[in-house]
Short mmCIF file of C-alpha atoms and ligand atoms in Angstrom, two decimals:
data_model
loop_
_atom_site.label_atom_id
_atom_site.label_comp_id
_atom_site.label_asym_id
_atom_site.label_seq_id
_atom_site.Cartn_x
_atom_site.Cartn_y
_atom_site.Cartn_z
CA UNK A 1 0.35 0.06 -0.30
CA UNK A 2 0.99 3.40 -1.10
CA UNK A 3 0.72 6.49 1.32
CA UNK A 4 0.94 10.37 0.75
CA UNK A 5 -0.42 12.83 2.51
CA UNK A 6 -2.36 16.41 1.38
CA UNK A 7 -2.70 19.85 2.72
CA UNK A 8 -4.97 19.76 -0.42
CA UNK A 9 -8.72 20.96 -0.74
CA UNK A 10 -11.01 18.06 -0.43
CA UNK A 11 -13.25 19.41 -3.31
CA UNK A 12 -9.91 19.50 -5.31
CA UNK A 13 -8.71 16.52 -5.29
CA UNK A 14 -8.87 13.42 -8.29
CA UNK A 15 -9.22 11.08 -5.98
CA UNK A 16 -11.37 7.49 -6.32
CA UNK A 17 -12.89 8.01 -2.72
CA UNK A 18 -12.57 10.84 -0.24
CA UNK A 19 -13.38 9.57 2.98
CA UNK A 20 -15.51 13.18 5.02
CA UNK A 21 -17.73 12.60 8.11
CA UNK A 22 -20.55 14.44 9.76
CA UNK A 23 -20.75 14.85 13.89
CA UNK A 24 -23.85 15.38 15.10
CA UNK A 25 -26.83 18.07 14.71
CA UNK A 26 -25.18 18.71 11.47
CA UNK A 27 -21.91 19.92 12.58
CA UNK A 28 -18.96 18.43 9.37
CA UNK A 29 -15.15 17.92 9.84
CA UNK A 30 -12.74 19.93 7.82
CA UNK A 31 -12.85 17.51 4.63
CA UNK A 32 -16.73 17.49 4.57
CA UNK A 33 -16.91 21.54 5.08
CA UNK A 34 -14.82 21.68 1.38
CA UNK A 35 -17.07 19.01 0.50
CA UNK A 36 -20.70 21.07 0.84
CA UNK A 37 -18.74 24.34 0.09
CA UNK A 38 -17.79 23.02 -3.13
CA UNK A 39 -21.25 21.73 -4.10
CA UNK A 40 -22.88 24.39 -2.82
CA UNK A 41 -23.80 23.23 0.21
CA UNK A 42 -25.52 19.99 -1.50
CA UNK A 43 -23.75 17.88 1.40
CA UNK A 44 -25.57 20.45 4.50
CA UNK A 45 -29.13 19.30 2.70
CA UNK A 46 -28.43 15.61 2.04
CA UNK A 47 -27.63 15.54 6.29
CA UNK A 48 -31.15 17.87 6.70
CA UNK A 49 -33.42 15.55 4.89
CA UNK A 50 -31.83 12.43 7.25
CA UNK A 51 -30.26 10.78 3.59
CA UNK A 52 -26.59 11.37 5.66
CA UNK A 53 -26.31 10.06 9.01
CA UNK A 54 -24.34 10.82 12.14
CA UNK A 55 -24.51 8.10 14.03
CA UNK A 56 -20.55 6.66 14.63
CA UNK A 57 -20.02 3.52 12.40
CA UNK A 58 -22.36 5.41 9.55
CA UNK A 59 -21.62 5.25 6.56
CA UNK A 60 -23.09 6.43 2.56
CA UNK A 61 -21.37 6.68 -0.30
CA UNK A 62 -22.20 9.65 -2.65
CA UNK A 63 -21.34 9.37 -6.72
CA UNK A 64 -21.08 12.80 -8.99
CA UNK A 65 -21.06 15.62 -6.33
CA UNK A 66 -21.40 18.69 -7.99
CA UNK A 67 -18.17 21.01 -7.85
CA UNK A 68 -16.05 17.87 -6.21
CA UNK A 69 -12.91 16.73 -8.69
CA UNK A 70 -13.30 12.81 -7.05
CA UNK A 71 -15.83 10.10 -8.09
CA UNK A 72 -17.09 9.33 -4.42
CA UNK A 73 -17.08 10.63 -1.00
CA UNK A 74 -18.01 8.33 1.86
CA UNK A 75 -20.06 10.56 3.67
CA UNK A 76 -19.42 8.74 7.25
CA UNK A 77 -21.44 9.39 11.17
CA UNK A 78 -19.19 10.87 13.88
CA UNK A 79 -21.23 11.16 16.58
CA UNK A 80 -20.94 13.76 19.66
CA UNK A 81 -17.37 15.86 19.16
CA UNK A 82 -16.59 15.66 22.13
CA UNK A 83 -16.74 11.46 21.88
CA UNK A 84 -14.72 12.15 18.86
CA UNK A 85 -11.77 10.35 19.99
CA UNK A 86 -9.33 8.01 18.55
CA UNK A 87 -12.11 4.42 18.53
CA UNK A 88 -14.36 5.90 17.54
CA UNK A 89 -11.80 7.76 15.20
CA UNK A 90 -11.33 3.90 13.97
CA UNK A 91 -14.67 2.98 14.35
CA UNK A 92 -15.18 5.39 11.52
CA UNK A 93 -12.23 4.42 9.02
CA UNK A 94 -13.35 0.85 8.93
CA UNK A 95 -16.78 1.87 8.18
CA UNK A 96 -15.67 3.71 5.54
CA UNK A 97 -13.93 1.69 4.16
CA UNK A 98 -15.83 -1.79 4.36
CA UNK A 99 -18.27 0.83 2.39
CA UNK A 100 -15.49 1.56 -0.41
CA UNK A 101 -13.58 -1.98 -0.26
CA UNK A 102 -17.71 -2.79 -2.31
CA UNK A 103 -16.70 -0.57 -4.90
CA UNK A 104 -13.79 -0.89 -6.96
CA UNK A 105 -11.93 2.17 -5.83
CA UNK A 106 -7.55 1.64 -6.77
CA UNK A 107 -7.07 4.72 -4.30
CA UNK A 108 -8.90 7.35 -1.10
CA UNK A 109 -8.39 9.76 0.79
CA UNK A 110 -9.04 10.74 4.43
CA UNK A 111 -9.43 13.64 5.46
CA UNK A 112 -10.72 12.52 8.75
CA UNK A 113 -7.27 12.43 9.76
CA UNK A 114 -7.87 16.21 10.43
CA UNK A 115 -10.05 15.95 13.09
CA UNK A 116 -8.35 16.26 16.50
CA UNK A 117 -9.23 12.98 17.73
CA UNK A 118 -9.08 12.67 21.64
CA UNK A 119 -5.03 13.96 22.59
CA UNK A 120 -3.90 11.71 18.95
CA UNK A 121 -1.98 13.59 16.74
CA UNK A 122 -0.97 13.44 13.41
CA UNK A 123 1.99 10.35 13.80
CA UNK A 124 -0.78 8.88 15.37
CA UNK A 125 -3.80 8.82 13.33
CA UNK A 126 -2.16 7.94 10.46
CA UNK A 127 -1.25 4.93 11.90
CA UNK A 128 -4.66 3.93 13.11
CA UNK A 129 -5.83 5.06 10.00
CA UNK A 130 -3.17 2.48 8.04
CA UNK A 131 -4.41 0.14 10.35
CA UNK A 132 -7.38 -0.29 10.52
CA UNK A 133 -7.84 -0.25 7.05
CA UNK A 134 -5.22 -3.58 7.06
CA UNK A 135 -7.65 -4.70 9.71
CA UNK A 136 -10.94 -4.33 7.04
CA UNK A 137 -9.01 -5.74 4.05
CA UNK A 138 -7.78 -8.70 5.73
CA UNK A 139 -9.14 -11.92 4.09
CA UNK A 140 -7.76 -15.53 5.11
CA UNK A 141 -8.79 -17.34 1.68
CA UNK A 142 -5.97 -19.89 1.54
CA UNK A 143 -8.53 -22.55 2.89
CA UNK A 144 -10.60 -21.78 0.46
CA UNK A 145 -10.66 -24.69 -2.41
CA UNK A 146 -12.33 -21.90 -4.73
CA UNK A 147 -9.83 -19.24 -3.96
CA UNK A 148 -11.63 -15.99 -5.52
CA UNK A 149 -9.34 -13.41 -6.38
CA UNK A 150 -9.71 -11.10 -3.53
CA UNK A 151 -6.57 -8.82 -3.54
CA UNK A 152 -8.19 -5.82 -3.36
CA UNK A 153 -7.92 -2.98 -5.98
CA UNK A 154 -6.69 -0.48 -3.53
CA UNK A 155 -3.51 0.37 -3.83
CA UNK A 156 -2.58 4.48 -2.73
CA UNK A 157 -3.88 6.19 0.23
CA UNK A 158 -4.53 9.71 1.12
CA UNK A 159 -4.21 11.40 4.50
CA UNK A 160 -5.65 14.64 4.70
CA UNK A 161 -2.84 17.08 7.30
CA UNK A 162 -3.21 20.60 8.13
CA UNK A 163 0.28 21.48 7.63
CA UNK A 164 4.17 20.45 7.31
CA UNK A 165 5.22 19.26 10.00
CA UNK A 166 2.45 16.94 10.57
CA UNK A 167 3.17 15.97 6.93
CA UNK A 168 6.12 14.77 8.51
CA UNK A 169 4.59 13.13 11.35
CA UNK A 170 1.73 11.72 9.45
CA UNK A 171 4.34 9.42 7.02
CA UNK A 172 5.68 7.72 9.93
CA UNK A 173 2.67 6.58 11.40
CA UNK A 174 1.72 6.00 7.84
CA UNK A 175 5.20 3.33 7.93
CA UNK A 176 4.98 2.85 11.28
CA UNK A 177 1.40 1.33 10.55
CA UNK A 178 1.66 -0.14 7.67
CA UNK A 179 4.55 -2.78 9.08
CA UNK A 180 2.75 -3.67 12.27
CA UNK A 181 -0.08 -4.45 9.15
CA UNK A 182 2.28 -7.00 8.11
CA UNK A 183 3.20 -8.03 11.79
CA UNK A 184 -0.94 -8.09 12.76
CA UNK A 185 -1.63 -9.98 8.86
CA UNK A 186 1.65 -12.74 9.97
CA UNK A 187 -0.12 -13.34 13.04
CA UNK A 188 -3.52 -13.82 11.83
CA UNK A 189 -2.87 -15.83 9.45
CA UNK A 190 -0.74 -18.12 11.60
CA UNK A 191 -3.39 -17.93 14.62
CA UNK A 192 -6.20 -18.77 11.79
CA UNK A 193 -4.57 -21.72 9.79
CA UNK A 194 -6.11 -25.00 11.03
CA UNK A 195 -3.63 -27.72 13.74
CA UNK A 196 -3.04 -29.92 10.93
CA UNK A 197 -1.34 -27.65 8.93
CA UNK A 198 0.10 -25.15 11.81
CA UNK A 199 2.58 -27.90 13.98
CA UNK A 200 4.74 -26.69 15.28
CA UNK A 201 7.24 -27.43 12.73
CA UNK A 202 5.62 -25.17 10.60
CA UNK A 203 5.71 -22.48 13.25
CA UNK A 204 9.67 -23.19 13.11
CA UNK A 205 9.77 -22.57 9.63
CA UNK A 206 7.54 -19.22 9.25
CA UNK A 207 10.24 -17.87 11.98
CA UNK A 208 13.22 -19.54 9.84
CA UNK A 209 11.85 -18.14 6.02
CA UNK A 210 11.47 -14.50 8.52
CA UNK A 211 15.66 -14.83 9.03
CA UNK A 212 16.72 -15.70 5.04
CA UNK A 213 17.85 -12.98 3.93
CA UNK A 214 17.68 -10.28 6.86
CA UNK A 215 20.54 -10.32 8.60
CA UNK A 216 20.53 -8.40 11.67
CA UNK A 217 17.51 -11.52 12.33
CA UNK A 218 18.86 -15.64 12.43
CA UNK A 219 16.33 -18.48 13.85
CA UNK A 220 17.33 -21.08 15.90
CA UNK A 221 15.21 -24.15 16.39
CA UNK A 222 16.18 -26.31 19.59
CA UNK A 223 14.89 -29.54 18.95
CA UNK A 224 13.26 -32.38 21.46
CA UNK A 225 16.87 -34.61 22.23
CA UNK A 226 18.06 -31.06 22.42
CA UNK A 227 15.56 -30.23 25.14
CA UNK A 228 15.81 -32.85 26.91
CA UNK A 229 19.66 -32.65 27.48
CA UNK A 230 18.97 -29.40 28.84
CA UNK A 231 16.43 -30.72 31.04
CA UNK A 232 13.34 -29.35 30.17
CA UNK A 233 11.36 -31.18 30.93
CA UNK A 234 8.19 -29.07 32.11
CA UNK A 235 7.80 -28.57 28.90
CA UNK A 236 8.13 -32.10 27.21
CA UNK A 237 5.81 -33.71 29.73
CA UNK A 238 3.42 -31.72 27.70
CA UNK A 239 4.10 -32.65 24.28
CA UNK A 240 4.52 -36.80 25.42
CA UNK A 241 1.06 -37.60 23.63
CA UNK A 242 1.11 -36.05 20.64
CA UNK A 243 3.61 -37.54 17.95
CA UNK A 244 4.21 -33.75 16.20
CA UNK A 245 7.77 -32.22 17.60
CA UNK A 246 8.23 -30.32 19.80
CA UNK A 247 10.60 -27.16 18.84
CA UNK A 248 11.53 -24.92 20.73
CA UNK A 249 12.13 -21.67 18.42
CA UNK A 250 14.48 -18.86 19.07
CA UNK A 251 14.24 -15.51 16.76
CA UNK A 252 17.58 -12.92 17.40
CA UNK A 253 17.51 -8.97 15.68
CA UNK A 254 20.13 -7.06 16.84
CA UNK A 255 20.79 -4.24 15.44
CA UNK A 256 21.17 -2.73 19.61
CA UNK A 257 24.77 -2.57 19.48
CA UNK A 258 25.76 -3.97 23.46
CA UNK A 259 22.48 -3.46 24.26
CA UNK A 260 20.99 -5.46 26.63
CA UNK A 261 17.36 -7.33 25.01
CA UNK A 262 14.05 -7.71 25.43
CA UNK A 263 12.91 -10.78 25.05
CA UNK A 264 9.43 -11.73 24.05
CA UNK A 265 8.64 -15.07 25.11
CA UNK A 266 4.90 -16.31 23.48
CA UNK A 267 2.94 -20.04 23.73
CA UNK A 268 2.93 -21.94 21.18
CA UNK A 269 0.18 -24.59 21.75
CA UNK A 270 -0.77 -25.44 18.09
CA UNK A 271 -3.80 -27.56 19.75
CA UNK A 272 -5.28 -28.04 23.21
CA UNK A 273 -7.13 -30.65 23.90
CA UNK A 274 -6.88 -30.65 27.14
CA UNK A 275 -4.65 -34.03 26.66
CA UNK A 276 -5.56 -36.55 29.28
CA UNK A 277 -7.98 -33.66 31.15
CA UNK A 278 -9.19 -33.81 27.87
CA UNK A 279 -11.56 -30.77 27.39
CA UNK A 280 -15.16 -31.07 26.60
CA UNK A 281 -15.91 -30.77 23.40
CA UNK A 282 -18.14 -27.66 21.94
CA UNK A 283 -15.77 -25.24 20.82
CA UNK A 284 -12.44 -27.11 21.24
CA UNK A 285 -11.81 -26.05 17.22
CA UNK A 286 -11.15 -23.14 19.06
CA UNK A 287 -7.94 -24.38 20.64
CA UNK A 288 -6.99 -24.77 16.95
CA UNK A 289 -5.43 -20.10 18.50
CA UNK A 290 -3.72 -21.46 21.51
CA UNK A 291 -0.10 -20.55 19.70
CA UNK A 292 -1.17 -16.55 19.29
CA UNK A 293 1.11 -15.83 21.65
CA UNK A 294 4.13 -17.39 19.96
CA UNK A 295 2.14 -15.77 16.75
CA UNK A 296 2.40 -12.51 17.38
CA UNK A 297 5.44 -12.38 19.14
CA UNK A 298 6.26 -13.89 15.80
CA UNK A 299 4.25 -10.99 14.21
CA UNK A 300 5.95 -8.35 16.05
CA UNK A 301 9.66 -9.54 15.19
CA UNK A 302 8.18 -9.09 11.94
CA UNK A 303 7.23 -5.49 13.00
CA UNK A 304 10.57 -5.09 14.63
CA UNK A 305 12.45 -6.31 10.88
CA UNK A 306 10.46 -4.51 8.46
CA UNK A 307 11.35 -1.20 9.74
CA UNK A 308 14.92 -1.84 10.64
CA UNK A 309 14.29 -0.79 14.57
CA UNK A 310 17.39 -0.32 16.25
CA UNK A 311 17.10 -2.31 18.57
CA UNK A 312 18.10 -5.33 20.12
CA UNK A 313 15.17 -8.61 20.64
CA UNK A 314 14.51 -11.24 21.18
CA UNK A 315 11.74 -14.29 20.12
CA UNK A 316 11.71 -17.41 22.02
CA UNK A 317 9.11 -19.61 21.01
CA UNK A 318 8.08 -23.29 23.09
CA UNK A 319 5.20 -24.93 20.09
CA UNK A 320 3.93 -28.12 21.17
CA UNK A 321 0.80 -30.26 20.41
CA UNK A 322 -1.10 -30.79 24.20
CA UNK A 323 -3.09 -34.73 23.05
CA UNK A 324 -3.56 -37.76 24.93
CA UNK A 325 -2.59 -40.47 24.14
CA UNK A 326 -0.56 -44.20 26.14
CA UNK A 327 2.06 -41.87 26.74
CA UNK A 328 0.44 -38.46 27.39
CA UNK A 329 1.52 -36.92 30.85
CA UNK A 330 -1.32 -38.06 33.72
CA UNK A 331 -2.43 -36.32 36.42
CA UNK A 332 0.30 -36.53 39.84
CA UNK A 333 2.49 -37.18 37.48
CA UNK A 334 5.77 -35.06 39.01
CA UNK A 335 8.28 -33.25 36.35
CA UNK A 336 11.93 -31.64 37.13
CA UNK A 337 11.57 -28.52 35.22
CA UNK A 338 14.57 -26.21 33.48
CA UNK A 339 14.53 -24.58 36.56
CA UNK A 340 15.04 -27.93 38.95
CA UNK A 341 11.90 -26.50 40.41
CA UNK A 342 9.31 -30.35 40.74
CA UNK A 343 6.09 -29.62 39.05
CA UNK A 344 3.26 -31.84 39.85
CA UNK A 345 0.51 -31.92 37.72
CA UNK A 346 -2.93 -31.74 38.64
CA UNK A 347 -4.28 -31.47 35.15
CA UNK A 348 -2.89 -31.29 32.07
CA UNK A 349 -4.94 -28.46 30.54
CA UNK A 350 -3.14 -26.37 32.37
CA UNK A 351 -0.02 -27.02 30.14
CA UNK A 352 0.81 -23.70 28.73
CA UNK A 353 2.55 -22.49 32.54
CA UNK A 354 4.82 -25.87 31.59
CA UNK A 355 6.03 -25.08 28.14
CA UNK A 356 6.65 -21.20 29.30
CA UNK A 357 8.35 -21.99 32.34
CA UNK A 358 10.66 -23.67 30.67
CA UNK A 359 11.12 -21.26 27.57
CA UNK A 360 11.12 -18.01 30.25
CA UNK A 361 14.32 -20.57 32.24
CA UNK A 362 16.09 -20.82 29.30
CA UNK A 363 15.97 -17.06 28.12
CA UNK A 364 18.02 -16.12 31.27
CA UNK A 365 20.94 -17.31 28.88
CA UNK A 366 20.48 -13.08 26.80
CA UNK A 367 20.02 -11.94 29.95
CA UNK A 368 17.08 -9.53 28.99
CA UNK A 369 16.68 -6.59 30.13
CA UNK A 370 13.25 -7.11 29.87
CA UNK A 371 11.31 -10.16 29.34
CA UNK A 372 7.64 -10.36 28.53
CA UNK A 373 5.23 -13.89 28.14
CA UNK A 374 2.50 -13.25 25.36
CA UNK A 375 0.08 -15.86 26.30
CA UNK A 376 -4.17 -17.82 25.84
CA UNK A 377 -2.91 -18.74 29.13
CA UNK A 378 -6.18 -18.99 30.91
CA UNK A 379 -10.44 -18.71 30.51
CA UNK A 380 -10.26 -17.34 33.83
CA UNK A 381 -8.57 -14.55 32.80
CA UNK A 382 -11.36 -13.98 30.07
CA UNK A 383 -13.46 -14.24 33.00
CA UNK A 384 -12.03 -11.48 34.69
CA UNK A 385 -11.33 -8.72 31.32
CA UNK A 386 -13.64 -10.29 28.84
CA UNK A 387 -12.75 -9.69 25.44
CA UNK A 388 -11.35 -5.90 25.22
CA UNK A 389 -8.54 -5.93 27.72
CA UNK A 390 -5.97 -8.22 27.50
CA UNK A 391 -4.30 -9.22 31.54
CA UNK A 392 -0.86 -7.71 32.44
CA UNK A 393 0.63 -9.34 35.48
CA UNK A 394 4.29 -7.83 37.33
CA UNK A 395 5.80 -7.54 40.19
CA UNK A 396 7.51 -4.01 38.92
CA UNK A 397 5.61 -0.97 38.96
CA UNK A 398 7.41 1.02 35.96
CA UNK A 399 7.55 -2.23 33.51
CA UNK A 400 3.53 -2.67 33.99
CA UNK A 401 2.82 1.14 33.71
CA UNK A 402 5.13 1.45 30.94
CA UNK A 403 2.77 -1.92 29.13
CA UNK A 404 -0.36 -0.10 30.05
CA UNK A 405 0.68 3.25 28.14
CA UNK A 406 2.20 1.48 25.24
CA UNK A 407 -1.40 -0.46 25.21
CA UNK A 408 -3.45 2.83 25.41
CA UNK A 409 -1.02 4.99 23.22
CA UNK A 410 -1.66 1.41 20.86
CA UNK A 411 -5.12 1.23 21.33
CA UNK A 412 -4.46 -2.42 22.07
CA UNK A 413 -5.43 -2.12 25.95
CA UNK A 414 -3.70 -4.18 28.77
CA UNK A 415 -5.08 -4.25 32.30
CA UNK A 416 -3.10 -4.86 35.00
CA UNK A 417 -3.79 -7.62 37.64
CA UNK A 418 -2.34 -7.58 41.14
CA UNK A 419 -0.01 -10.72 41.53
CA UNK A 420 0.54 -10.36 45.76
CA UNK A 421 2.50 -13.34 47.55
CA UNK A 422 -1.22 -14.31 48.84
CA UNK A 423 -1.89 -16.12 45.72
CA UNK A 424 1.45 -18.47 45.76
CA UNK A 425 -0.17 -20.37 48.70
CA UNK A 426 -3.17 -22.21 45.89
CA UNK A 427 0.02 -23.69 44.30
CA UNK A 428 0.93 -25.74 46.92
CA UNK A 429 1.71 -29.61 46.72
CA UNK A 430 2.47 -32.15 49.18
CA UNK A 431 4.67 -33.77 45.92
CA UNK A 432 6.43 -32.01 44.40
CA UNK A 433 7.59 -28.12 44.76
CA UNK A 434 4.21 -26.75 43.11
CA UNK A 435 1.23 -27.73 41.28
CA UNK A 436 0.13 -26.80 38.22
CA UNK A 437 -3.46 -25.71 38.82
CA UNK A 438 -4.17 -23.47 41.71
CA UNK A 439 -8.15 -23.71 42.15
CA UNK A 440 -11.04 -21.75 40.52
CA UNK A 441 -10.27 -18.16 42.59
CA UNK A 442 -8.09 -16.07 40.58
CA UNK A 443 -7.11 -18.26 37.66
CA UNK A 444 -5.83 -15.78 35.58
CA UNK A 445 -3.77 -14.49 38.78
CA UNK A 446 -2.38 -17.98 39.98
CA UNK A 447 -1.38 -18.82 36.28
CA UNK A 448 0.43 -15.85 36.59
CA UNK A 449 1.78 -16.51 39.85
CA UNK A 450 3.16 -20.08 39.17
CA UNK A 451 5.11 -18.57 36.15
CA UNK A 452 6.86 -15.94 38.79
CA UNK A 453 8.61 -18.76 40.02
CA UNK A 454 11.24 -19.09 36.89
CA UNK A 455 11.68 -15.30 36.61
CA UNK A 456 13.53 -14.63 39.69
CA UNK A 457 15.73 -11.37 39.51
CA UNK A 458 14.06 -10.93 35.97
CA UNK A 459 12.37 -7.74 34.40
CA UNK A 460 9.43 -10.10 33.52
CA UNK A 461 6.33 -8.78 32.75
CA UNK A 462 3.34 -11.46 31.88
CA UNK A 463 0.17 -10.72 29.21
CA UNK A 464 -2.75 -12.98 28.89
CA UNK A 465 -4.08 -12.02 26.21
CA UNK A 466 -7.03 -15.52 26.10
CA UNK A 467 -9.83 -12.97 25.53
CA UNK A 468 -8.23 -10.76 23.32
CA UNK A 469 -6.54 -13.00 20.38
CA UNK A 470 -9.71 -14.18 18.81
CA UNK A 471 -13.65 -13.38 18.23
CA UNK A 472 -15.89 -15.81 18.48
CA UNK A 473 -18.48 -16.46 16.68
CA UNK A 474 -19.78 -15.12 13.06
CA UNK A 475 -16.00 -13.81 12.79
CA UNK A 476 -14.44 -15.90 14.05
CA UNK A 477 -10.43 -14.82 13.25
CA UNK A 478 -7.10 -14.27 14.97
CA UNK A 479 -6.93 -10.57 15.42
CA UNK A 480 -3.56 -10.24 15.16
CA UNK A 481 -3.44 -8.54 19.09
CA UNK A 482 -1.21 -8.09 20.81
CA UNK A 483 1.23 -6.76 17.74
CA UNK A 484 0.09 -2.67 18.26
CA UNK A 485 0.94 -3.18 21.84
CA UNK A 486 4.86 -4.89 21.11
CA UNK A 487 5.53 -2.57 18.69
CA UNK A 488 4.63 0.48 20.59
CA UNK A 489 6.32 -1.13 23.52
CA UNK A 490 10.06 -1.07 21.20
CA UNK A 491 9.75 1.20 19.20
CA UNK A 492 9.35 3.33 22.36
CA UNK A 493 12.22 1.81 24.07
CA UNK A 494 14.24 2.18 21.04
CA UNK A 495 12.91 6.12 20.40
CA UNK A 496 11.55 4.70 17.40
CA UNK A 497 8.24 7.32 18.07
CA UNK A 498 7.55 11.51 17.03
N1 BES B 1 -5.73 -22.54 26.41
C1 BES B 1 -6.53 -23.07 27.32
C2 BES B 1 -6.81 -21.07 28.02
C3 BES B 1 -7.55 -20.89 27.88
C4 BES B 1 -9.14 -21.33 27.76
C5 BES B 1 -8.08 -19.41 26.79
C6 BES B 1 -10.48 -20.76 26.94
C7 BES B 1 -9.17 -18.99 25.86
C8 BES B 1 -10.46 -19.53 25.76
C9 BES B 1 -5.59 -23.27 28.32
O1 BES B 1 -4.38 -24.19 28.36
C10 BES B 1 -6.24 -23.69 29.40
O2 BES B 1 -6.95 -25.03 29.02
N2 BES B 1 -6.51 -23.63 30.84
C11 BES B 1 -7.24 -23.55 32.58
C12 BES B 1 -6.47 -23.55 32.80
C13 BES B 1 -7.11 -24.30 34.20
C14 BES B 1 -6.73 -25.94 34.02
C15 BES B 1 -6.16 -24.15 35.37
C16 BES B 1 -8.32 -23.50 32.12
O3 BES B 1 -8.35 -21.42 31.82
O4 BES B 1 -9.48 -23.99 32.13
MN1 MN B 2 -5.22 -25.86 28.49
ZN1 ZN B 3 -3.56 -23.58 26.25
#
């Protein structure tokens, strides 16, 4: 996708479609005013007659407006001016784009970037425009036999800006947005692929492909023999029931001189049946999304590499399939983790923490500045926060604040849950150092608490994306979250933001 900025009048731009907006009570956006003036008040007449709605998310496509150079004008409802924040902005852009995507537009001009959306400046308005377009245009057709030519003709997006200074910020926003779309689309593809295709081996190959031809990026795969040698018996206990070989994927992006790396660890359970503690049938197919943590950290790596950010970033993905079988781990089994601590498996469905703990211990060799794990870890997190906020846990207040802020800025938010010592009580075991489950109460937190036993002395945070990584129902599919939040975090760390 190509992007450009312009300060020219919305009515005078020869484009396939110009996007303008109308607020409640008929207040026109800056671009809409220009269209209205050029068309001799036609827009106001349409607002008055009720043919154009100011309801947030509504969109009407007008064609052949007198005095307007563009072939089409997409008028979107913006709601109340006071409520027009970055979310309303994204809703409006999405509404316009889904209308536009049904026509054959090759280029569009978004004039909504002229509106003050909360305190978002030109950079974030441009970035969110690009990300929203990427989201609306995303299609997953890889597994359809009759693949319609689903390529969108849309190839060029204009962003209206008020000044030269804003133009530079908007171009940077568009460039970053484009790279984030690349990372999110990769994360969505990996999440959406069926579990018989997207195996641990497939994830490993994808990570290797990303590194090919990139001098700053290397990928190494640790196989089961090496895992045994390293003492990763907790990870290996999860893969015992399947024939699919487990992989530990290790990606290293080096472009930050001698600085200590940021390490992202992503849960890569390519299918979670629950194992011997088998899950119930309904919606079990959605457990193909149990590798979305892995997909999001690999996606973030793709974004960072595309932008050639000046940073050292490592990605570590424990990838396994969790199945029952005669060799599978059973409740009561005890394993020694790579850290030396022993774990009593009371529920084989609490497998995410069992692979993550060894991946966290493995990651110590990189002497991380900061380490963040990302996982579809608990149904309890979905109960606690629903599907809007990612769950965030950390002992480090400054790091937690930094992640929350990155999420707010990127419109990909997290909410912190407490991680105090009392929760450790629930993990007590009569037979091993601790158990892998802590009962129903505070299930998201006891999972975080389990992981914290492996992160002593590290600057660590845990993201539970069980609610945010994919959508259920009619729009079932991976969301690509939290690639925007993680990318924002990394960009902020290496001063790549304006
Ligand atoms: N992958 C699941 C978590 C999950 C469940 C995410 C449903 C999204 C929707 C995880 O491996 C799991 O099964 N967790 C158990 C933990 C329990 C056994 C302590 C859960 O949440 O039920
Ligand atoms: Mn599970
Ligand atoms: Zn799982």
